[in-house]
Amino acid sequence: MEKTLRGVGVSHGVAIGQVRHMGTAVLEPPATQIPTEDAPREQARAQAAVEAVAADLNARGNLAGGEAQAVLEAQALMAQDPELMADVARRIAVGSSAERGVYDAFAAYRALLASAGDYLAGRVADLDDVRNRIVARLLGVPMPGVPDSDEPYVLFARDLAPADTALLDPTLVLGFVTEEGGPTSHSAILARAMGVPAVVALPGAAGVPEGTVVAVDGSSGDVLVEPSQDKQDELRRIAAERKAALAASSGPGQTSDGHRVPLLANVGGPADLPAALKAGAEGVGLFRTEFLFLDDSAKAPTEEKQVEAYRKVLEAFPEGRVVVRALDAGADKPLDFLTPADEPNPALGVRGLRTLLEHPEVMQTQLRALAKAAEGLPVHLEVMAPMVADRKDARDFADACREAGLNAKYGAMVEIPSAALRARSILQEVEFLSLGTNDLAQYTFAADRQVGALARLQDPWQPALLDLVAFSAEAAQATGKSCGVCGEAASDPLLAVVLTGLGVTSLSMGAASIPYVRSTLAKYTLAQCRRAAEAARAADSAEGARAAAQQVLSGE
Ligand code: PEP
Ligand code: MG
C-alpha cells in the first residue's frame, strides 16, 4: 500500500526505483551448540552458500573483465579452498552452526595469512570480503558494502562515508536515502555532486524492505513507498518539465537588475568537471582536495600525482577562478597517516589547517604541486585553508603559501564561529574569505553534522548562522575583499537569494544545483535580496526565517 515517509530533501529531482540497502558490517554469528543430528544439514547449507558465492564472484568477474576479473576469480578460489572447507566441516561436526563454522574457519585462516609477509597479508581484505559474503548469505541479510546489482537502484543506507562512496557505480545509483546524516553530511554532498536526488535523516529508512519500489523527492524530502503507477507517471512528468525549464537557463549568475554573483562549482576532482562545465559553472569555488588522498589513507599521493590532478581542474577553467582548498583531513575525513587515532572528540581535535601545521611537509608538497600545476596557465588560482580559527592561523597559512612560492590569492575558510566574529582581523592576513556553512553550523550549534536527529540545528536558515554570514560579508566589504559561500547553504535557491542580500560575493555548490540557483536569483533585484535577508535575520527560527524571506519575495 502506498505510504509517505518524510525526511530532509537535500538534492533536487525525483528518483523512482527499487530499494537496495547498503549492507552493514557482518555481525558475528552466535556461538550456540547445534545437536549432532543437525550437522549434515548445516554442512550442506555451508557448501551451498560457498558455491553460490563462488559462482556469483565468477559471474561478476566475467562481466567486469580485465584486472577486476583476475581479482574476483581469485576470491572465488579462496571461497572454495579445500582446506578451508575441511576446517568448516570439522567445526560443524563438533557443534558449530554453518555460519559460525565459516566465521571461525575464516578467522583461523586470516590469522595465518596476516602473519605470512606483505603479499599474503595484502589478501586479508579479500578474504574478509569472501567470508562476509558467505556469512551474509547464510544469515539471509544483505551483502555487506555497496549493493551487488546490475540494475539501477535507489540506495538506502544508515549514512555514507566518503570511503564507501568511492565504490559506487554512478551509472546505477538513481538516488540516495539515508537514515542518519543532516543536510550537510557527506551523503548529501555526494548526492549533489552526482546530480541524483537525495533525502537524508529519514526515520525508518532501514525498515523499507529490499526491492520495494519507492519514489524519492529530493526537494520536498518525501519518500513514497510503493507509489501507484499513476503517481509515478505524474512525478516523472513534473520532474521532466522542471528539468527542461532549468536546462534553458544559462549565463552568469546575477540578480534581475544585473548585480553579478558568480556561480561556481564544488568539485572533488577531475571526474566532477564535465558536470560543472555542463551546468555553466563560472569556475570552481571549492576543490575538495582530500578526495585525492582517500585512495590510499596510509600515505600522501606523490607531488607528481597531485600536479596531474590539479592541472586537470585548472585547465577546465582556463580563464576562470579556481579555488583550491588545502587538504582538510581529520574528524569525518580521517587519514591514517595524519589523523590521531585516539582523540576523544575528533571534530574538535587536530583537523583541517591544524593537521597541516603539524605536518608542514604534507602542506608544502601540496602547495608546491599547486604552484607547478598553475605554471603557464592564465587561470586565477586561489588557495584557501580549512578550519581557520584566528589571525595567527591565517598568517601561518599565508606564510606557508609564500614559502612554497605560490603565485595565487590566499584565503581562509570561515567554518568556526571565532573566524566569523573576528573576520576583519583574519582579513589582515589573507585576501578572501569563503564560508563553509556546513562546519560553521556544526560549531555554532554544537550539533554534529553526521547526526540526523540534529538536522533542525544544522539548518542553514538558522538566524544565528545568517548573523555570522553577515559579519563575515560586512568585514570583507569594509576591507574591499571578497567573501563567498562554498558550504551547502549556497545550493538552496531561496537561501542563495538571502545570502546575496547579506553581501556574499560568490556562491559555490554541487554542479546539479547551479541551474536552480541561477534561475531563482535572476527573478529578484538586489534590493529585494537585501530586504529578504533583513527579514530572515529578524526571525527567531529557521522556519521563521524561510517564511519571512518567502513572504518578502512574493510581495505579500
Ligand atoms: C563546509 O564545512 O561548509 C565545507 C564547505 O567543507 P566540508 O563540507 O568539506 O567540510
Ligand atoms: Mg568544512
Coordinates of C-alpha atoms and ligand atoms in Angstrom, one line a residue:
M1 CA 0.0 0.0 0.0
E2 CA 1.2 3.5 -0.9
K3 CA 2.6 5.5 2.1
T4 CA 4.8 8.5 2.5
L5 CA 7.8 8.8 4.7
R6 CA 9.3 12.2 5.4
G7 CA 12.9 13.2 5.7
V8 CA 15.1 16.2 4.7
G9 CA 15.4 16.8 1.0
V10 CA 19.0 17.6 0.1
S11 CA 19.4 17.1 -3.6
H12 CA 16.7 18.1 -6.1
G13 CA 14.8 15.9 -8.5
V14 CA 12.8 12.8 -8.4
A15 CA 14.1 9.2 -8.5
I16 CA 11.9 6.2 -8.9
G17 CA 13.3 2.7 -8.5
Q18 CA 13.8 -0.4 -6.3
V19 CA 15.4 -0.1 -2.9
R20 CA 18.8 -1.7 -2.4
H21 CA 20.3 -1.4 1.1
M22 CA 23.9 -0.7 1.8
G23 CA 24.8 -3.9 3.7
T24 CA 26.2 -3.3 7.2
A25 CA 29.3 -5.0 8.6
V26 CA 28.7 -8.7 9.1
L27 CA 27.6 -9.5 12.7
E28 CA 29.4 -12.2 14.5
P29 CA 27.1 -15.2 14.3
P30 CA 26.1 -16.6 17.8
A31 CA 28.3 -19.4 19.1
T32 CA 25.4 -21.7 20.0
Q33 CA 25.9 -25.5 20.0
I34 CA 23.8 -27.4 17.5
P35 CA 22.6 -31.0 18.1
T36 CA 24.8 -33.7 16.3
E37 CA 21.9 -34.8 14.1
D38 CA 21.8 -31.3 12.5
A39 CA 25.4 -31.4 11.4
P40 CA 24.8 -32.9 7.9
R41 CA 22.1 -30.3 7.2
E42 CA 24.4 -27.4 8.3
Q43 CA 27.3 -28.8 6.2
A44 CA 25.0 -28.9 3.2
R45 CA 24.0 -25.2 3.9
A46 CA 27.6 -24.1 4.2
Q47 CA 28.6 -26.0 1.0
A48 CA 25.6 -24.4 -0.9
A49 CA 26.4 -20.9 0.3
V50 CA 30.1 -21.3 -0.6
E51 CA 29.2 -22.5 -4.1
A52 CA 26.7 -19.7 -4.6
V53 CA 29.2 -17.0 -3.6
A54 CA 31.9 -18.5 -5.8
A55 CA 29.6 -18.7 -8.8
D56 CA 28.5 -15.1 -8.2
L57 CA 32.1 -13.9 -7.9
N58 CA 33.0 -15.7 -11.2
A59 CA 30.0 -14.2 -12.9
R60 CA 30.9 -10.7 -11.8
G61 CA 34.4 -11.3 -13.0
N62 CA 33.2 -12.3 -16.4
L63 CA 31.1 -9.1 -16.6
A64 CA 33.9 -6.9 -15.4
G65 CA 36.8 -8.4 -17.4
G66 CA 40.5 -7.2 -17.1
E67 CA 42.2 -6.8 -13.8
A68 CA 39.0 -6.9 -11.8
Q69 CA 38.2 -10.4 -13.3
A70 CA 41.5 -11.8 -12.0
V71 CA 40.8 -10.4 -8.5
L72 CA 37.2 -11.8 -8.4
E73 CA 38.3 -15.2 -9.7
A74 CA 41.0 -15.4 -7.1
Q75 CA 38.3 -14.6 -4.5
A76 CA 36.1 -17.4 -5.9
L77 CA 39.0 -19.8 -5.5
M78 CA 39.6 -18.7 -1.9
A79 CA 35.9 -19.4 -1.1
Q80 CA 36.3 -23.0 -2.3
D81 CA 39.7 -23.6 -0.8
P82 CA 39.6 -27.4 0.1
E83 CA 41.5 -27.0 3.4
L84 CA 39.3 -24.1 4.5
M85 CA 36.2 -26.1 3.6
A86 CA 37.5 -29.1 5.5
D87 CA 38.0 -26.9 8.5
V88 CA 34.4 -25.6 8.2
A89 CA 33.2 -29.2 8.1
R90 CA 35.2 -30.2 11.2
R91 CA 33.8 -27.3 13.1
I92 CA 30.2 -28.1 12.2
A93 CA 30.8 -31.8 13.2
V94 CA 31.7 -30.7 16.7
G95 CA 28.6 -28.4 17.1
S96 CA 29.0 -25.2 15.2
S97 CA 26.2 -23.8 13.0
A98 CA 27.1 -23.3 9.3
E99 CA 27.6 -19.6 9.7
R100 CA 29.6 -19.9 12.9
G101 CA 31.8 -22.7 11.3
V102 CA 32.5 -20.5 8.3
Y103 CA 33.2 -17.4 10.6
D104 CA 35.7 -19.3 12.8
A105 CA 37.4 -21.2 10.0
F106 CA 38.0 -18.0 8.1
A107 CA 39.3 -16.3 11.2
A108 CA 41.9 -19.0 11.7
Y109 CA 43.0 -18.8 8.0
R110 CA 43.0 -15.0 8.3
A111 CA 45.4 -15.1 11.2
L112 CA 47.7 -17.3 9.2
L113 CA 47.7 -15.0 6.2
A114 CA 48.1 -11.9 8.2
S115 CA 51.4 -13.2 9.7
A116 CA 52.7 -14.5 6.3
G117 CA 54.5 -11.4 5.0
D118 CA 53.4 -8.5 2.9
Y119 CA 51.9 -10.1 -0.2
L120 CA 49.7 -12.6 1.6
A121 CA 48.8 -10.0 4.3
G122 CA 47.5 -7.9 1.5
R123 CA 45.0 -10.6 0.6
V124 CA 43.4 -10.4 4.1
A125 CA 40.8 -7.8 2.9
D126 CA 39.8 -10.0 0.0
L127 CA 39.4 -13.0 2.4
D128 CA 37.3 -10.9 4.7
D129 CA 35.1 -9.9 1.8
V130 CA 34.6 -13.6 0.9
R131 CA 33.8 -14.5 4.5
N132 CA 31.3 -11.6 4.8
R133 CA 29.6 -12.7 1.6
I134 CA 29.2 -16.3 2.7
V135 CA 28.1 -15.4 6.3
A136 CA 25.6 -12.8 5.0
R137 CA 24.1 -15.4 2.6
L138 CA 23.7 -17.9 5.4
L139 CA 22.2 -15.3 7.7
G140 CA 19.8 -14.1 5.0
V141 CA 20.9 -10.5 5.3
P142 CA 22.0 -8.1 2.5
M143 CA 25.6 -8.4 1.4
P144 CA 27.9 -6.0 3.2
G145 CA 29.0 -2.9 1.4
V146 CA 27.8 -1.4 -1.8
P147 CA 24.8 -3.4 -3.2
D148 CA 25.5 -6.1 -5.8
S149 CA 23.2 -5.0 -8.6
D150 CA 23.4 -4.8 -12.3
E151 CA 20.1 -2.9 -12.5
P152 CA 19.8 0.8 -11.4
Y153 CA 18.5 1.2 -7.8
V154 CA 17.8 3.7 -5.1
L155 CA 20.5 3.3 -2.4
F156 CA 19.3 3.1 1.2
A157 CA 21.9 3.4 3.9
R158 CA 22.4 4.4 7.5
D159 CA 24.8 7.0 6.4
L160 CA 27.5 7.1 3.7
A161 CA 31.2 7.7 4.4
P162 CA 33.5 9.0 1.6
A163 CA 35.3 5.7 1.6
D164 CA 32.0 3.8 0.9
T165 CA 31.0 6.1 -1.9
A166 CA 34.3 5.6 -3.8
L167 CA 33.0 2.1 -4.7
L168 CA 29.6 3.3 -6.0
D169 CA 28.9 2.9 -9.7
P170 CA 27.3 6.3 -10.5
T171 CA 25.5 4.9 -13.6
L172 CA 23.5 2.6 -11.3
V173 CA 22.6 4.9 -8.4
L174 CA 19.3 6.6 -9.1
G175 CA 19.1 8.4 -5.7
F176 CA 20.0 8.1 -2.1
V177 CA 18.0 7.8 1.1
T178 CA 19.8 7.7 4.5
E179 CA 18.5 7.3 8.0
E180 CA 21.2 9.4 9.5
G181 CA 23.1 12.5 8.2
G182 CA 21.9 16.0 8.1
P183 CA 21.7 18.4 5.1
T184 CA 25.5 18.9 5.3
S185 CA 26.5 15.3 5.7
H186 CA 28.8 13.7 3.1
S187 CA 25.8 11.7 1.8
A188 CA 24.1 14.9 0.9
I189 CA 27.3 16.4 -0.6
L190 CA 27.9 13.3 -2.7
A191 CA 24.3 13.2 -4.0
R192 CA 24.6 16.7 -5.2
A193 CA 28.0 16.0 -6.8
M194 CA 26.5 13.0 -8.6
G195 CA 23.4 15.1 -9.5
V196 CA 21.0 12.5 -8.1
P197 CA 18.0 13.2 -5.8
A198 CA 18.5 12.5 -2.1
V199 CA 16.7 12.5 1.2
V200 CA 18.5 12.3 4.5
A201 CA 17.5 12.0 8.2
L202 CA 14.6 9.7 7.2
P203 CA 13.5 7.7 10.3
G204 CA 12.5 4.2 9.4
A205 CA 14.7 4.0 6.2
A206 CA 16.2 0.8 7.4
G207 CA 12.8 -0.8 7.7
V208 CA 11.9 -0.4 4.0
P209 CA 12.3 -3.9 2.5
E210 CA 14.9 -4.6 -0.2
G211 CA 13.3 -4.5 -3.7
T212 CA 10.4 -2.2 -2.7
V213 CA 9.6 0.4 -5.3
V214 CA 10.0 4.0 -4.0
A215 CA 9.8 7.5 -5.4
V216 CA 12.3 9.9 -3.8
D217 CA 11.5 13.6 -4.0
G218 CA 14.8 15.3 -3.2
S219 CA 13.2 18.8 -3.0
S220 CA 10.3 18.1 -0.5
G221 CA 12.1 15.3 1.4
D222 CA 9.2 12.9 0.7
V223 CA 9.8 9.2 0.0
L224 CA 6.7 7.5 -1.4
V225 CA 6.7 3.8 -0.7
E226 CA 5.0 1.7 -3.4
P227 CA 3.5 4.6 -5.3
S228 CA 0.7 3.8 -7.7
Q229 CA 1.6 3.7 -11.5
D230 CA -0.4 7.0 -11.9
K231 CA 1.5 8.7 -9.2
Q232 CA 4.8 7.5 -10.7
D233 CA 3.9 8.9 -14.1
E234 CA 2.8 12.2 -12.6
L235 CA 6.1 12.6 -10.7
R236 CA 8.1 11.7 -13.7
R237 CA 6.3 14.3 -15.8
I238 CA 6.7 17.1 -13.3
A239 CA 10.4 16.3 -12.9
A240 CA 11.0 16.2 -16.7
E241 CA 9.2 19.6 -17.1
R242 CA 11.2 21.2 -14.4
K243 CA 14.5 19.8 -15.8
A244 CA 13.7 21.1 -19.2
A245 CA 12.9 24.6 -17.9
L246 CA 16.1 24.7 -15.9
A247 CA 18.2 23.4 -18.8
A248 CA 17.1 26.5 -20.7
S249 CA 18.6 28.9 -18.1
S250 CA 22.2 29.9 -18.9
G251 CA 24.7 32.7 -18.5
P252 CA 26.4 34.1 -15.4
G253 CA 24.8 34.4 -12.0
Q254 CA 23.1 37.7 -11.5
T255 CA 20.1 39.4 -10.0
S256 CA 17.4 40.7 -12.2
D257 CA 19.0 44.2 -12.1
G258 CA 22.4 42.9 -13.1
H259 CA 24.2 42.5 -9.7
R260 CA 26.7 39.8 -10.5
V261 CA 27.2 36.8 -8.2
P262 CA 29.5 34.3 -9.8
L263 CA 28.1 30.8 -9.6
L264 CA 30.9 28.3 -9.0
A265 CA 31.1 24.6 -8.7
N266 CA 32.2 22.4 -5.8
V267 CA 34.4 19.6 -7.1
G268 CA 36.2 16.6 -5.6
G269 CA 38.5 16.0 -8.5
P270 CA 38.7 15.8 -12.3
A271 CA 35.7 13.4 -12.5
D272 CA 33.3 16.2 -11.4
L273 CA 34.5 18.6 -14.2
P274 CA 32.1 17.6 -17.0
A275 CA 29.0 18.2 -14.9
A276 CA 30.4 21.5 -13.7
L277 CA 31.1 22.7 -17.3
K278 CA 27.7 21.4 -18.5
A279 CA 25.9 23.3 -15.7
G280 CA 27.7 26.5 -16.8
A281 CA 29.8 27.0 -13.7
E282 CA 31.9 30.1 -13.9
G283 CA 34.8 28.4 -12.1
V284 CA 35.5 26.3 -9.1
G285 CA 34.7 27.7 -5.7
L286 CA 35.7 24.7 -3.7
F287 CA 38.1 21.9 -4.8
R288 CA 38.0 19.4 -2.0
T289 CA 41.5 18.0 -2.5
E290 CA 41.1 15.4 0.3
F291 CA 39.4 13.0 -2.2
L292 CA 42.8 12.6 -3.9
F293 CA 44.2 11.5 -0.5
L294 CA 41.4 9.0 0.3
D295 CA 42.6 6.4 -2.3
D296 CA 45.4 5.4 0.0
S297 CA 44.9 6.6 3.5
A298 CA 48.4 5.2 4.5
K299 CA 50.4 7.9 2.7
A300 CA 50.1 11.1 0.8
P301 CA 49.9 11.0 -3.0
T302 CA 53.2 11.9 -4.7
E303 CA 53.8 15.5 -5.8
E304 CA 53.6 14.4 -9.4
K305 CA 50.2 12.7 -8.9
Q306 CA 48.9 15.8 -7.3
V307 CA 50.3 18.1 -10.0
E308 CA 48.4 16.0 -12.6
A309 CA 45.1 16.1 -10.8
Y310 CA 45.3 19.9 -10.0
R311 CA 46.3 20.7 -13.6
K312 CA 43.3 18.9 -15.0
V313 CA 41.0 21.0 -12.8
L314 CA 42.8 24.3 -13.6
E315 CA 42.8 23.6 -17.3
A316 CA 39.0 23.1 -17.3
F317 CA 38.5 26.8 -16.5
P318 CA 41.3 28.4 -18.4
E319 CA 40.2 32.0 -17.8
G320 CA 38.1 31.3 -14.7
R321 CA 38.6 31.3 -11.0
V322 CA 39.6 28.1 -9.3
V323 CA 39.6 28.0 -5.5
V324 CA 41.6 25.0 -4.2
R325 CA 41.2 24.1 -0.6
A326 CA 44.3 22.8 1.1
L327 CA 43.9 19.2 2.5
D328 CA 41.1 19.1 5.0
A329 CA 41.9 15.8 6.9
G330 CA 40.5 14.7 10.3
A331 CA 37.2 14.3 12.0
D332 CA 34.8 12.9 9.4
K333 CA 37.6 12.6 6.9
P334 CA 40.4 10.8 8.8
L335 CA 43.6 9.8 7.1
D336 CA 45.6 7.0 8.8
F337 CA 49.0 8.7 8.4
L338 CA 47.8 12.1 9.7
T339 CA 44.9 11.8 12.0
P340 CA 45.5 10.9 15.6
A341 CA 43.5 7.6 16.4
D342 CA 42.8 8.4 20.0
E343 CA 41.1 11.8 20.0
P344 CA 38.2 11.9 22.4
N345 CA 36.4 14.4 20.2
P346 CA 37.7 14.3 16.6
A347 CA 35.5 17.2 15.3
L348 CA 37.1 19.4 18.0
G349 CA 40.6 17.9 17.6
V350 CA 43.5 18.2 15.2
R351 CA 41.8 18.6 11.8
G352 CA 41.9 20.8 8.8
L353 CA 44.7 23.5 9.0
R354 CA 45.7 22.2 12.4
T355 CA 46.7 18.9 10.8
L356 CA 48.6 20.8 8.1
L357 CA 50.5 22.9 10.6
E358 CA 51.5 19.8 12.5
H359 CA 52.7 18.2 9.2
P360 CA 54.3 21.1 7.3
E361 CA 55.9 18.6 4.8
V362 CA 52.5 17.5 3.6
M363 CA 51.3 21.1 3.3
Q364 CA 54.5 22.2 1.4
T365 CA 54.2 19.3 -1.0
Q366 CA 50.6 20.2 -1.8
L367 CA 51.3 23.9 -2.2
R368 CA 54.3 23.2 -4.4
A369 CA 52.2 20.8 -6.5
L370 CA 49.7 23.6 -6.9
A371 CA 52.3 26.1 -7.9
K372 CA 53.6 23.7 -10.6
A373 CA 50.1 22.8 -11.8
A374 CA 49.3 26.5 -12.4
E375 CA 52.6 27.3 -14.2
G376 CA 51.9 28.9 -17.6
L377 CA 48.1 28.9 -17.2
P378 CA 46.2 32.2 -17.3
V379 CA 43.8 30.8 -14.6
H380 CA 43.0 32.8 -11.4
L381 CA 44.3 30.4 -8.8
E382 CA 43.1 30.9 -5.2
V383 CA 44.1 28.7 -2.3
M384 CA 42.4 28.5 1.0
A385 CA 42.9 26.9 4.3
P386 CA 40.1 24.9 6.1
M387 CA 39.2 25.4 9.7
V388 CA 41.0 28.8 10.3
A389 CA 40.3 29.8 13.9
D390 CA 42.1 33.2 14.3
R391 CA 44.6 35.6 12.8
K392 CA 47.6 33.5 13.7
D393 CA 46.2 30.6 11.8
A394 CA 45.6 32.8 8.8
R395 CA 49.1 34.2 9.0
D396 CA 50.7 30.8 9.3
F397 CA 48.8 29.6 6.2
A398 CA 49.8 32.7 4.2
D399 CA 53.4 32.2 5.3
A400 CA 53.3 28.6 4.1
C401 CA 51.9 29.7 0.7
R402 CA 54.7 32.3 0.3
E403 CA 57.3 29.7 1.3
A404 CA 56.1 27.4 -1.4
G405 CA 56.4 30.2 -4.0
L406 CA 52.7 30.1 -4.8
N407 CA 51.5 32.7 -7.2
A408 CA 47.9 32.8 -6.1
K409 CA 45.5 34.6 -3.8
Y410 CA 45.5 33.2 -0.3
G411 CA 42.2 32.8 1.6
A412 CA 40.7 31.5 4.8
M413 CA 37.6 29.4 5.2
V414 CA 35.1 30.6 7.8
E415 CA 33.9 27.4 9.5
I416 CA 34.5 28.3 13.1
P417 CA 32.4 31.0 14.8
S418 CA 35.5 32.7 16.1
A419 CA 36.6 33.3 12.5
A420 CA 33.3 35.0 11.6
L421 CA 33.3 37.1 14.7
R422 CA 36.9 38.3 14.0
A423 CA 36.7 38.3 10.2
R424 CA 38.4 41.7 10.0
S425 CA 41.4 40.6 11.8
I426 CA 41.7 37.5 9.7
L427 CA 41.4 39.6 6.6
Q428 CA 44.6 41.4 7.6
E429 CA 46.5 38.3 6.6
V430 CA 44.6 36.9 3.6
E431 CA 42.8 38.2 0.5
F432 CA 39.5 36.5 0.7
L433 CA 37.0 34.6 2.9
S434 CA 34.9 31.5 2.0
L435 CA 32.1 30.5 4.3
G436 CA 32.0 26.8 5.0
T437 CA 28.5 26.9 6.3
N438 CA 28.4 23.1 6.9
D439 CA 31.0 23.2 9.6
L440 CA 30.0 26.7 10.7
A441 CA 26.5 25.4 11.5
Q442 CA 28.0 22.3 13.3
Y443 CA 30.2 24.5 15.5
T444 CA 27.7 27.3 16.1
F445 CA 25.0 24.9 17.3
A446 CA 27.3 22.3 18.8
A447 CA 25.4 19.8 16.6
D448 CA 27.4 17.0 14.9
R449 CA 26.7 17.2 11.2
Q450 CA 26.6 13.5 10.9
V451 CA 23.7 13.0 13.3
G452 CA 20.4 13.0 11.5
A453 CA 18.4 13.7 14.7
L454 CA 20.1 17.1 14.9
A455 CA 19.1 18.2 11.4
R456 CA 16.9 21.0 12.8
L457 CA 20.1 22.7 14.3
Q458 CA 22.1 22.2 11.1
D459 CA 19.6 24.0 9.1
P460 CA 21.5 26.9 7.4
W461 CA 18.4 29.1 7.7
Q462 CA 19.1 29.4 11.4
P463 CA 19.2 33.2 12.1
A464 CA 22.3 32.8 14.2
L465 CA 24.1 31.3 11.2
L466 CA 22.8 34.1 9.0
D467 CA 24.3 36.6 11.5
L468 CA 27.7 35.0 11.2
V469 CA 27.5 35.1 7.4
A470 CA 26.6 38.8 7.6
F471 CA 29.5 39.7 10.0
S472 CA 31.9 38.0 7.6
A473 CA 30.5 39.6 4.4
E474 CA 30.5 43.1 6.1
A475 CA 34.1 42.6 7.1
A476 CA 35.1 41.7 3.6
Q477 CA 33.2 44.6 2.1
A478 CA 34.8 47.1 4.6
T479 CA 38.3 45.9 3.6
G480 CA 37.5 45.7 -0.2
K481 CA 37.9 41.9 -0.3
S482 CA 35.6 39.1 -1.3
C483 CA 33.5 36.7 0.8
G484 CA 31.9 33.7 -0.9
V485 CA 29.9 30.8 0.4
C486 CA 31.0 27.3 -0.5
G487 CA 29.0 25.3 2.1
E488 CA 25.8 23.6 1.1
A489 CA 23.8 26.7 2.1
A490 CA 24.6 28.1 -1.4
S491 CA 22.7 25.3 -3.1
D492 CA 19.3 26.2 -1.7
P493 CA 17.9 28.6 -4.3
L494 CA 15.9 30.7 -1.9
L495 CA 18.7 30.9 0.6
A496 CA 21.1 31.9 -2.2
V497 CA 18.9 35.0 -2.6
V498 CA 19.2 35.7 1.1
L499 CA 23.0 35.2 1.1
T500 CA 23.3 37.6 -1.8
G501 CA 21.3 40.1 0.2
L502 CA 23.7 39.6 3.2
G503 CA 26.5 40.7 0.9
V504 CA 28.1 37.4 -0.1
T505 CA 30.1 37.9 -3.4
S506 CA 30.0 34.4 -4.9
L507 CA 28.2 31.1 -4.4
S508 CA 29.7 27.7 -4.9
M509 CA 27.8 24.5 -4.9
G510 CA 27.4 21.0 -6.4
A511 CA 27.0 21.4 -10.2
A512 CA 23.5 20.0 -10.2
S513 CA 22.2 22.9 -8.1
I514 CA 23.6 25.7 -10.3
P515 CA 20.7 25.9 -12.7
Y516 CA 18.2 26.1 -9.8
V517 CA 20.1 28.8 -8.1
R518 CA 20.7 30.8 -11.3
S519 CA 17.1 30.8 -12.3
T520 CA 15.9 31.8 -8.8
L521 CA 18.4 34.6 -8.4
A522 CA 17.5 36.0 -11.8
K523 CA 14.0 36.7 -10.5
Y524 CA 14.9 39.3 -7.9
T525 CA 16.6 42.7 -7.7
L526 CA 19.5 43.2 -5.3
A527 CA 17.2 45.5 -3.2
Q528 CA 14.7 42.6 -2.9
C529 CA 17.5 40.2 -1.9
R530 CA 18.5 42.7 0.8
R531 CA 15.0 43.0 2.2
A532 CA 14.6 39.2 2.2
A533 CA 17.9 38.9 4.1
E534 CA 16.9 41.5 6.7
A535 CA 13.5 39.8 7.2
A536 CA 15.2 36.4 7.6
R537 CA 17.7 37.7 10.2
A538 CA 14.9 39.3 12.2
A539 CA 13.2 35.9 12.7
D540 CA 13.7 33.6 15.6
S541 CA 13.9 30.2 13.9
A542 CA 15.0 28.6 10.7
E543 CA 11.3 28.1 9.6
G544 CA 10.5 31.6 10.6
A545 CA 13.5 32.9 8.5
R546 CA 12.5 30.9 5.5
A547 CA 8.9 32.0 5.7
A548 CA 9.8 35.7 6.2
A549 CA 12.1 35.6 3.2
Q550 CA 9.5 33.9 1.1
Q551 CA 6.9 36.5 2.1
V552 CA 9.1 39.4 1.2
L553 CA 10.0 37.9 -2.2
S554 CA 6.4 37.0 -3.1
G555 CA 5.5 40.6 -2.4
E556 CA 2.7 39.7 0.2
Ligands
PEP1 C1 31.9 23.3 5.0 O1 32.2 22.9 6.1 O2 30.9 24.1 4.8 C2 32.7 22.9 3.8 C3 32.5 23.5 2.6 O3 33.6 22.0 4.0 P1 33.3 20.4 4.1 O4 31.8 20.2 3.9 O5 34.1 19.7 3.1 O6 33.7 20.1 5.5
MG2 MG 34.2 22.1 6.3

